[in-house]
GROMACS .gro file of N, CA and C in nm:
model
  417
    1UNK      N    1   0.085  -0.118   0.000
    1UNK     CA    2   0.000   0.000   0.000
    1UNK      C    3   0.089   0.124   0.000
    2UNK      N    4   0.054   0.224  -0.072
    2UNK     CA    5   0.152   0.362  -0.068
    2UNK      C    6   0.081   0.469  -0.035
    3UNK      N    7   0.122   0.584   0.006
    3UNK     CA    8   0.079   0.736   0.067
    3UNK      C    9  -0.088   0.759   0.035
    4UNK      N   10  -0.176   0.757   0.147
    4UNK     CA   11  -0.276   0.817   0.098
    4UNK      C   12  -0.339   0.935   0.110
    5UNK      N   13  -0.260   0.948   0.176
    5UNK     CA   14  -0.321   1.094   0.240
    5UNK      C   15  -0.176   1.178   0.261
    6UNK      N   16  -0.211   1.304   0.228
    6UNK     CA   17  -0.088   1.378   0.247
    6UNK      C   18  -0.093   1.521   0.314
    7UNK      N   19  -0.018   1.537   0.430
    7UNK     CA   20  -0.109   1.653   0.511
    7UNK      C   21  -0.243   1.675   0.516
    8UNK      N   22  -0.326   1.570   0.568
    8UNK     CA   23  -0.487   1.563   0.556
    8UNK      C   24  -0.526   1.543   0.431
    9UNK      N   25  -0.487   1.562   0.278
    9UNK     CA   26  -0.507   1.612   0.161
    9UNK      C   27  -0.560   1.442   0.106
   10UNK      N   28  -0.639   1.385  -0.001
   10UNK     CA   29  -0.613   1.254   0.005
   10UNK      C   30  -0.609   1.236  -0.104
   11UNK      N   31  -0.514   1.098  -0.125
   11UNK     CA   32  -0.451   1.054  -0.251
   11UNK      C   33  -0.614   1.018  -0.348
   12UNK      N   34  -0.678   1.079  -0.399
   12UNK     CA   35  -0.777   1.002  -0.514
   12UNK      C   36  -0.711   0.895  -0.573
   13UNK      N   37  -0.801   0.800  -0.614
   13UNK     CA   38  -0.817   0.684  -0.726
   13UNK      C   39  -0.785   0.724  -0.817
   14UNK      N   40  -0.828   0.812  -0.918
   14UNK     CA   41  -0.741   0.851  -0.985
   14UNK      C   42  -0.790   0.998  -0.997
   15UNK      N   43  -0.615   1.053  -0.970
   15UNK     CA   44  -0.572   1.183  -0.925
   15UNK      C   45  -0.543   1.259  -1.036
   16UNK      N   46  -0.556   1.384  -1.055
   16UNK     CA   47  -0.544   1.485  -1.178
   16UNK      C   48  -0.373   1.476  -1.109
   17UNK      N   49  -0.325   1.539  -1.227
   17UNK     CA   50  -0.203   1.588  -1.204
   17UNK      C   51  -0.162   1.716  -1.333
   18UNK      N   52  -0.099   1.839  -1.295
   18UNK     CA   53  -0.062   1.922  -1.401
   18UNK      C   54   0.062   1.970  -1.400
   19UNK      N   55   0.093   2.040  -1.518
   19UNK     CA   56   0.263   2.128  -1.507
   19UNK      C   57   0.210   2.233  -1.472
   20UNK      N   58   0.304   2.277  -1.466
   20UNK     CA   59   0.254   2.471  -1.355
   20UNK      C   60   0.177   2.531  -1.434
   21UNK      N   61   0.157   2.547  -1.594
   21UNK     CA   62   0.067   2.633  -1.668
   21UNK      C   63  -0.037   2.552  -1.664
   22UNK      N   64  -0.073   2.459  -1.625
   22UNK     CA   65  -0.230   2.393  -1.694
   22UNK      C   66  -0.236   2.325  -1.808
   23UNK      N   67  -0.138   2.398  -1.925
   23UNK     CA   68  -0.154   2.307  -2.030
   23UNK      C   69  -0.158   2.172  -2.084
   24UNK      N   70  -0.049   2.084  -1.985
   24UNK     CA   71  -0.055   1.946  -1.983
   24UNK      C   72  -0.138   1.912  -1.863
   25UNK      N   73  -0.288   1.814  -1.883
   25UNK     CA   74  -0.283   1.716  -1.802
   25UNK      C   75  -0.318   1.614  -1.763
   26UNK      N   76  -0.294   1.510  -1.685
   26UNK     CA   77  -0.267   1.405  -1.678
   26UNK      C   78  -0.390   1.341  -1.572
   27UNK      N   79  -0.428   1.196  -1.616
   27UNK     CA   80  -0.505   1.190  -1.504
   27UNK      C   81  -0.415   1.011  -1.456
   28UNK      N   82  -0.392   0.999  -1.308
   28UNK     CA   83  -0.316   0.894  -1.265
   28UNK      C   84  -0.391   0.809  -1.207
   29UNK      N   85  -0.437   0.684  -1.208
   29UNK     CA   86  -0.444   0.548  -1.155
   29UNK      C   87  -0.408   0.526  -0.991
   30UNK      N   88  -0.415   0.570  -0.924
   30UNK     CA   89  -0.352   0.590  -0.788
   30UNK      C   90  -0.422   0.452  -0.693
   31UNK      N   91  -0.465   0.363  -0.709
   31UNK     CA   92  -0.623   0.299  -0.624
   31UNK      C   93  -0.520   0.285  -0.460
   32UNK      N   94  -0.386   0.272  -0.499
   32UNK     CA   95  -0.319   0.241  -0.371
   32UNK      C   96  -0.234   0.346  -0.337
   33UNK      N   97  -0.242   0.490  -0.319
   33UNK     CA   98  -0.173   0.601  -0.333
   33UNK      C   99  -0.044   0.617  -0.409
   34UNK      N  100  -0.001   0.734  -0.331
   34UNK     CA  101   0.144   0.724  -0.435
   34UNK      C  102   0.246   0.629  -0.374
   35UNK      N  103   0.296   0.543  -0.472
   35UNK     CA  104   0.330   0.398  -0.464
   35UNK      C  105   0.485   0.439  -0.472
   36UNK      N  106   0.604   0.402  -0.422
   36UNK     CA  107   0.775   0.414  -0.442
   36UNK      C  108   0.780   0.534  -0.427
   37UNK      N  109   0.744   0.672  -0.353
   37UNK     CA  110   0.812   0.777  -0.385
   37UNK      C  111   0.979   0.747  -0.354
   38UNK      N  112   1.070   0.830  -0.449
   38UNK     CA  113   1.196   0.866  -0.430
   38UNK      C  114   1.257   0.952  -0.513
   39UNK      N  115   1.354   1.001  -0.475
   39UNK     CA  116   1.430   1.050  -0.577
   39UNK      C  117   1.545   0.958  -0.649
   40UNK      N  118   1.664   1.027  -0.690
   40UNK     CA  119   1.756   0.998  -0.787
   40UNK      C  120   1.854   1.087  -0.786
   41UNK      N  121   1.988   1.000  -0.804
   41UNK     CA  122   2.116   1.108  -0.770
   41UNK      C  123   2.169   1.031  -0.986
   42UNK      N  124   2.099   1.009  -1.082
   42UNK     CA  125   2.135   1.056  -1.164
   42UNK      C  126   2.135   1.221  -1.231
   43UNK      N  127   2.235   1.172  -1.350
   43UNK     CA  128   2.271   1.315  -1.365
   43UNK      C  129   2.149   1.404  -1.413
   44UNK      N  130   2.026   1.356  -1.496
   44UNK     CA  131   1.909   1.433  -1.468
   44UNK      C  132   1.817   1.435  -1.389
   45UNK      N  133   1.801   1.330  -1.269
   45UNK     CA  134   1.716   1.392  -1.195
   45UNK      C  135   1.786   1.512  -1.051
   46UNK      N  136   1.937   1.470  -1.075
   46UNK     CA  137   2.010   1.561  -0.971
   46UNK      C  138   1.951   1.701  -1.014
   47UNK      N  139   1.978   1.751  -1.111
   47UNK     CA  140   1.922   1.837  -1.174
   47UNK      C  141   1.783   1.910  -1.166
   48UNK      N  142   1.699   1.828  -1.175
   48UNK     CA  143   1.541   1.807  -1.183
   48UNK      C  144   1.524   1.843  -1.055
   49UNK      N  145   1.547   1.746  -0.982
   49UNK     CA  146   1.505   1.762  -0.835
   49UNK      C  147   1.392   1.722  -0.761
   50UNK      N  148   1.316   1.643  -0.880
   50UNK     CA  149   1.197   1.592  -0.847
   50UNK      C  150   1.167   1.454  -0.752
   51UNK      N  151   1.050   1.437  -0.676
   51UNK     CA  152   1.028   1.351  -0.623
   51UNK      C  153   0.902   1.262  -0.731
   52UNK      N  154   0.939   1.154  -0.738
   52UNK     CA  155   0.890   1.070  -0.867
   52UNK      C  156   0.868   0.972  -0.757
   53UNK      N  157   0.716   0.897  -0.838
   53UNK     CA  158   0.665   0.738  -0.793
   53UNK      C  159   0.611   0.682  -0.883
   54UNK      N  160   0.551   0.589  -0.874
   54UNK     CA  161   0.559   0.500  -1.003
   54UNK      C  162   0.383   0.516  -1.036
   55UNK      N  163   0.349   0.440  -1.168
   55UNK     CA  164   0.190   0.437  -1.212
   55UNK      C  165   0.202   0.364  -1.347
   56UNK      N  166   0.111   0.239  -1.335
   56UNK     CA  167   0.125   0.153  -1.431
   56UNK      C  168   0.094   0.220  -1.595
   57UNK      N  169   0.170   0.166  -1.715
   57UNK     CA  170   0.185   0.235  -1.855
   57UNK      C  171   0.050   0.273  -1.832
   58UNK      N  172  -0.093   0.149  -1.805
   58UNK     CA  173  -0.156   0.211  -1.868
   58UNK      C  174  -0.236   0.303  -1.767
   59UNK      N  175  -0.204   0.332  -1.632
   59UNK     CA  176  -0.218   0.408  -1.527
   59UNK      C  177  -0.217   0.560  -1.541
   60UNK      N  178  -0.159   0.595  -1.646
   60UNK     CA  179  -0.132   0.739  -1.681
   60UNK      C  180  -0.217   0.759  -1.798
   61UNK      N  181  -0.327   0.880  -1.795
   61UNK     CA  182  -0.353   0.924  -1.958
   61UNK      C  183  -0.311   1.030  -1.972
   62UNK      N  184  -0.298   1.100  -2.076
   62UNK     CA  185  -0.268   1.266  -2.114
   62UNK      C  186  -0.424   1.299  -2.138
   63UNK      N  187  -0.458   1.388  -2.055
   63UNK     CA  188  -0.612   1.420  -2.060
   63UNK      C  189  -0.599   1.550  -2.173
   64UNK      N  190  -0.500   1.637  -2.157
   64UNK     CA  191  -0.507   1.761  -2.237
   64UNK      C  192  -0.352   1.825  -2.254
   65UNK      N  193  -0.284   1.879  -2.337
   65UNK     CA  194  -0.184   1.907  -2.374
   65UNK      C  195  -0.108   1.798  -2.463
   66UNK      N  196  -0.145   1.710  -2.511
   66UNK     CA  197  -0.054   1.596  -2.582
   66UNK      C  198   0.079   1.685  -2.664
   67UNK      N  199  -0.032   1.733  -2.758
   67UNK     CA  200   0.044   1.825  -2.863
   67UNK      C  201   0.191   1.898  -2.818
   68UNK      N  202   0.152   1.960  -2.684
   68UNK     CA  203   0.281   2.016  -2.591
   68UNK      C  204   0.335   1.959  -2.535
   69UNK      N  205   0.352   1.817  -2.527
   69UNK     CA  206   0.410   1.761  -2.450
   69UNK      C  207   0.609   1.736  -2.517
   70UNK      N  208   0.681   1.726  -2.403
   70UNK     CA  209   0.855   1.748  -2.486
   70UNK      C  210   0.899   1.643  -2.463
   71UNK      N  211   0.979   1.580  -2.558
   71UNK     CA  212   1.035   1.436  -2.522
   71UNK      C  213   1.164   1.480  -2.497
   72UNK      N  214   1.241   1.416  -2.386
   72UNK     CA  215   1.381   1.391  -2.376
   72UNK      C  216   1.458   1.247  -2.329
   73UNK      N  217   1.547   1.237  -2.424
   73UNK     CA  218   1.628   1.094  -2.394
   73UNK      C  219   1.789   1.105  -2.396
   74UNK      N  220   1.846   1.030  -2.299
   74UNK     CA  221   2.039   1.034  -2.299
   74UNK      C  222   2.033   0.931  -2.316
   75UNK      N  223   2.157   0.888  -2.298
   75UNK     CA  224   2.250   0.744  -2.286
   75UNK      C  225   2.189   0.664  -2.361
   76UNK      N  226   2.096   0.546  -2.265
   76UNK     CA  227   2.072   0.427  -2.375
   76UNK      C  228   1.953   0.481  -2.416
   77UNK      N  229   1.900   0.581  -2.424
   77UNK     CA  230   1.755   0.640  -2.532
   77UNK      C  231   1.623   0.536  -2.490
   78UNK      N  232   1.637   0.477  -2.368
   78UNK     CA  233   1.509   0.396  -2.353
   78UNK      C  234   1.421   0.488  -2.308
   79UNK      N  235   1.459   0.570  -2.158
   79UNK     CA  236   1.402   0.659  -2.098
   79UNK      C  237   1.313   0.725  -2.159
   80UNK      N  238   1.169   0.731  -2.185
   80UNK     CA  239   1.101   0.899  -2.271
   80UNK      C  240   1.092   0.963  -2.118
   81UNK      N  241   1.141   1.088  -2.116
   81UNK     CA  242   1.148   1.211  -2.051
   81UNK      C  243   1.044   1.283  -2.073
   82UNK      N  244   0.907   1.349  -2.055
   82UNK     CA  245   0.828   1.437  -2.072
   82UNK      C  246   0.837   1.561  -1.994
   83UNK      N  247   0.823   1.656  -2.066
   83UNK     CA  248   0.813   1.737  -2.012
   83UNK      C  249   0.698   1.892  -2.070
   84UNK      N  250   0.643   1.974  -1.984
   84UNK     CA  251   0.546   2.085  -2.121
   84UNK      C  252   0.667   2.198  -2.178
   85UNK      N  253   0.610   2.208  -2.302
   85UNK     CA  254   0.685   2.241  -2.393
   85UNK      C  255   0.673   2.425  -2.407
   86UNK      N  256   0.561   2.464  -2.291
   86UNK     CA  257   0.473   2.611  -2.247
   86UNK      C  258   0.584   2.606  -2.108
   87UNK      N  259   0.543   2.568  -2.046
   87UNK     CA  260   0.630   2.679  -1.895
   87UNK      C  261   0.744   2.518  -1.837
   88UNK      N  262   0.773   2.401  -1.905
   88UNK     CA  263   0.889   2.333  -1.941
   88UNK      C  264   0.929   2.205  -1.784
   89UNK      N  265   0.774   2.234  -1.725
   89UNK     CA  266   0.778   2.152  -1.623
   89UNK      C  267   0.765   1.965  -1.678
   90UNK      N  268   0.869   1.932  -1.601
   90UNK     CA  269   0.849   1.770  -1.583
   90UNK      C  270   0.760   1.720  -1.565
   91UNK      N  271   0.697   1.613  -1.607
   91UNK     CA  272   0.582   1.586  -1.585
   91UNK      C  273   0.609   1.473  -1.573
   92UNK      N  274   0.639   1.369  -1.640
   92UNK     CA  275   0.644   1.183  -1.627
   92UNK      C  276   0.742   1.144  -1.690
   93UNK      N  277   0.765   1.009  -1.702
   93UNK     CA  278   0.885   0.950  -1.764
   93UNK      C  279   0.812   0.804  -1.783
   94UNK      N  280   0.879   0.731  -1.919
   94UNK     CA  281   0.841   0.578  -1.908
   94UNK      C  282   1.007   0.537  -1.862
   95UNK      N  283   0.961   0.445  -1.759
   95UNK     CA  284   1.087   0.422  -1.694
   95UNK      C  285   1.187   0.330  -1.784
   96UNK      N  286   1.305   0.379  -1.778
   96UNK     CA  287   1.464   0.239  -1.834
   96UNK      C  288   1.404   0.090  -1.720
   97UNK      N  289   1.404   0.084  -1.617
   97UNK     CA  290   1.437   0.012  -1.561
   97UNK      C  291   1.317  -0.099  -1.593
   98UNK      N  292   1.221  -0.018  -1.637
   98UNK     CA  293   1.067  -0.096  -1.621
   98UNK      C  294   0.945  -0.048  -1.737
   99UNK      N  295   1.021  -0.046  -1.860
   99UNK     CA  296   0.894   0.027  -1.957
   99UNK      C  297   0.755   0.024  -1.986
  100UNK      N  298   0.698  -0.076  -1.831
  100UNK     CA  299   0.565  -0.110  -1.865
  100UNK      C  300   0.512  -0.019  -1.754
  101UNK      N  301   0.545   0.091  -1.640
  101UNK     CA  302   0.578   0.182  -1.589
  101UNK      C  303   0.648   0.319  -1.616
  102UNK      N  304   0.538   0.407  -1.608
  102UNK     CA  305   0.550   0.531  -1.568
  102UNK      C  306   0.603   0.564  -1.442
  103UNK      N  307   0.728   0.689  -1.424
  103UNK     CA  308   0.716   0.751  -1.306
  103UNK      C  309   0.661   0.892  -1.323
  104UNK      N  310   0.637   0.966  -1.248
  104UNK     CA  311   0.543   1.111  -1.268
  104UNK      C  312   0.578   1.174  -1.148
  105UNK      N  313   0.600   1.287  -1.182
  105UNK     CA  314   0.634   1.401  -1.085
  105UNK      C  315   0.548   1.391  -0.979
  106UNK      N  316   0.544   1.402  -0.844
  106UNK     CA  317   0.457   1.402  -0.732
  106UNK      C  318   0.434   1.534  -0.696
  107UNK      N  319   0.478   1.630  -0.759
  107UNK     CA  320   0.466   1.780  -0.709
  107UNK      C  321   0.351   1.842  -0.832
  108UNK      N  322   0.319   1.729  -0.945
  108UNK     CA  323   0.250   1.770  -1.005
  108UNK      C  324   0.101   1.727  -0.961
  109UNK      N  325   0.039   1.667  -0.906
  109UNK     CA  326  -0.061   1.583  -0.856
  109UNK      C  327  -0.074   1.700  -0.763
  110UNK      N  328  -0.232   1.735  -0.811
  110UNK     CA  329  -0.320   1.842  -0.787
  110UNK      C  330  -0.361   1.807  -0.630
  111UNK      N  331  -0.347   1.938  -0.577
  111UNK     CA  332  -0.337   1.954  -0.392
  111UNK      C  333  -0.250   1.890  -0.314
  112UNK      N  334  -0.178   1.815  -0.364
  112UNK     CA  335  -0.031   1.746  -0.312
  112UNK      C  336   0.075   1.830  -0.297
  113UNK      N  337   0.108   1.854  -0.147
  113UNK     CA  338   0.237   1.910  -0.123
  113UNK      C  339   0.368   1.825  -0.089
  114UNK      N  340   0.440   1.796  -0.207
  114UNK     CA  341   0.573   1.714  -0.165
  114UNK      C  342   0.633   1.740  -0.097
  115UNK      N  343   0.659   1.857  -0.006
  115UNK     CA  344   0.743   1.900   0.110
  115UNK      C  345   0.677   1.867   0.258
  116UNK      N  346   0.551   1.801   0.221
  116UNK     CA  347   0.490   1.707   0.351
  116UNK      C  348   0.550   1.581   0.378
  117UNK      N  349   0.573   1.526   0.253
  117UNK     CA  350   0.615   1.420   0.292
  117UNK      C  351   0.740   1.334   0.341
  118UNK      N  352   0.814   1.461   0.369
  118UNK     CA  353   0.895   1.423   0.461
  118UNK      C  354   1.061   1.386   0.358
  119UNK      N  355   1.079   1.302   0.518
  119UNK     CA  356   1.251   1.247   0.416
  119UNK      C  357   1.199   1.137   0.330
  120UNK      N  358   1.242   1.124   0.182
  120UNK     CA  359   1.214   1.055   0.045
  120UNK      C  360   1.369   0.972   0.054
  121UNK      N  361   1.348   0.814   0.040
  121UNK     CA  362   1.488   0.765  -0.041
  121UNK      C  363   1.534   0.806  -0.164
  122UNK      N  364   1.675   0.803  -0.145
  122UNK     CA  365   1.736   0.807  -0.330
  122UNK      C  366   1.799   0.700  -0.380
  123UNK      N  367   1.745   0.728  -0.487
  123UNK     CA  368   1.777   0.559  -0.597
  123UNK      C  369   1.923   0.585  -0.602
  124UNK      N  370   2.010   0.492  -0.656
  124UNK     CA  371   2.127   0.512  -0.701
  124UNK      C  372   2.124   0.487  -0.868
  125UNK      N  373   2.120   0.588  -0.900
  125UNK     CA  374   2.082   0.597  -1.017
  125UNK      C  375   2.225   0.625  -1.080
  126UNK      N  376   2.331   0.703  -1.018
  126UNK     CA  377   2.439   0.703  -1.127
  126UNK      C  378   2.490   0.541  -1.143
  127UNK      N  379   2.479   0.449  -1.074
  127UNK     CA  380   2.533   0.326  -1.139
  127UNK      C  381   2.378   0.217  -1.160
  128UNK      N  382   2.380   0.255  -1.232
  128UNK     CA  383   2.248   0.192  -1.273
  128UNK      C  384   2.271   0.053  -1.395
  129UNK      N  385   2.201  -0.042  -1.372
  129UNK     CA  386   2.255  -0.199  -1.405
  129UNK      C  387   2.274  -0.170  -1.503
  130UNK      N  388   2.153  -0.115  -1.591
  130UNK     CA  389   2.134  -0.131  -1.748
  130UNK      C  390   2.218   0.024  -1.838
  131UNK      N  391   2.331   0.057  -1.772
  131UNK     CA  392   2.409   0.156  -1.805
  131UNK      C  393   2.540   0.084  -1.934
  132UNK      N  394   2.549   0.162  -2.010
  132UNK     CA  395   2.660   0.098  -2.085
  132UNK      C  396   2.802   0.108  -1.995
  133UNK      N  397   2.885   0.025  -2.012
  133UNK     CA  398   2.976   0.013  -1.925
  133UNK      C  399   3.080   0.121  -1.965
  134UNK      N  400   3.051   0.203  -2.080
  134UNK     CA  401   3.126   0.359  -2.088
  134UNK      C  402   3.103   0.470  -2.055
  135UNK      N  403   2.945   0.422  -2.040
  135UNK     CA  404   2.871   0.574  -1.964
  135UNK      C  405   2.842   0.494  -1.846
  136UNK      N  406   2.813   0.600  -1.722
  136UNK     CA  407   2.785   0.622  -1.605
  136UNK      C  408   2.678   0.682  -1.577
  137UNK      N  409   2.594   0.743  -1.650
  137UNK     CA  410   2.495   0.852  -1.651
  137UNK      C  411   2.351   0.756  -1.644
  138UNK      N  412   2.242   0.753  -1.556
  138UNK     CA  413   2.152   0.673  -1.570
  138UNK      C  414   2.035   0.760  -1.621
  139UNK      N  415   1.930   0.669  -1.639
  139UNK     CA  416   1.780   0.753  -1.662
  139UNK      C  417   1.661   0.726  -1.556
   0.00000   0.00000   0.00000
């Protein structure tokens, strides 16, 4: 079972989620809240800074913004990176590790404050299994 409630606030079944303009959004599959939150000490989510949890492929829809939506990929190019392509917020990822899984920003999930929830684990994402053994850089 994962987070259902967050500072009183409660995880919906399935939860809207947006980027800061509105333009993209997303509706998430949640029936067991937010499921793995963590972060990541790879080199883009160091960056990012986001707290990400998981939601099955078909757990995620794009309700509105498709059109705006931004793809980004490194290293082994499995990763799709999304992000809005209007005010350039992160929004989800289909995961390297697990492509039948989405992870999705938790700061995007409408009335959710990620700074409630406290201390988050971090993945070890710079040595990550499925890394080529010349790069170091995970997704």
């Amino acid at each position: 079972m994962g987070i259902t409630s967050v500072a009183g606030v409660p995880v919906q079944a399935q939860h809207r989620a947006t980027c800061h303009c509105g333009t993209v959004e997303l509706q998430l599959d949640l029936p067991e809240g937010i499921v793995d939150p963590r972060r990541c000490d790879c080199s883009m989510c160091r960056r990012r800074g986001a707290i990400v949890a998981s939601v099955t492929r078909q757990g995620l829809q794009v309700l509105r913004g498709h059109a705006h939506l931004r793809l980004y990929q490194f290293n082994t190019h499995v990763a799709e990176h999304y992000f809005c392509g209007v005010c350039g917020i992160y929004t989800h990822h289909r995961r390297r590790s697990n492509p039948d899984q989405f992870g999705y920003n938790v700061a995007c999930l409408e009335g959710i404050d990620p700074f409630a929830l406290g201390l988050i684990p971090t993945n070890d994402g710079v040595n990550h299994p499925a890394d080529r053994t010349s790069d170091t850089e995970a997704q």
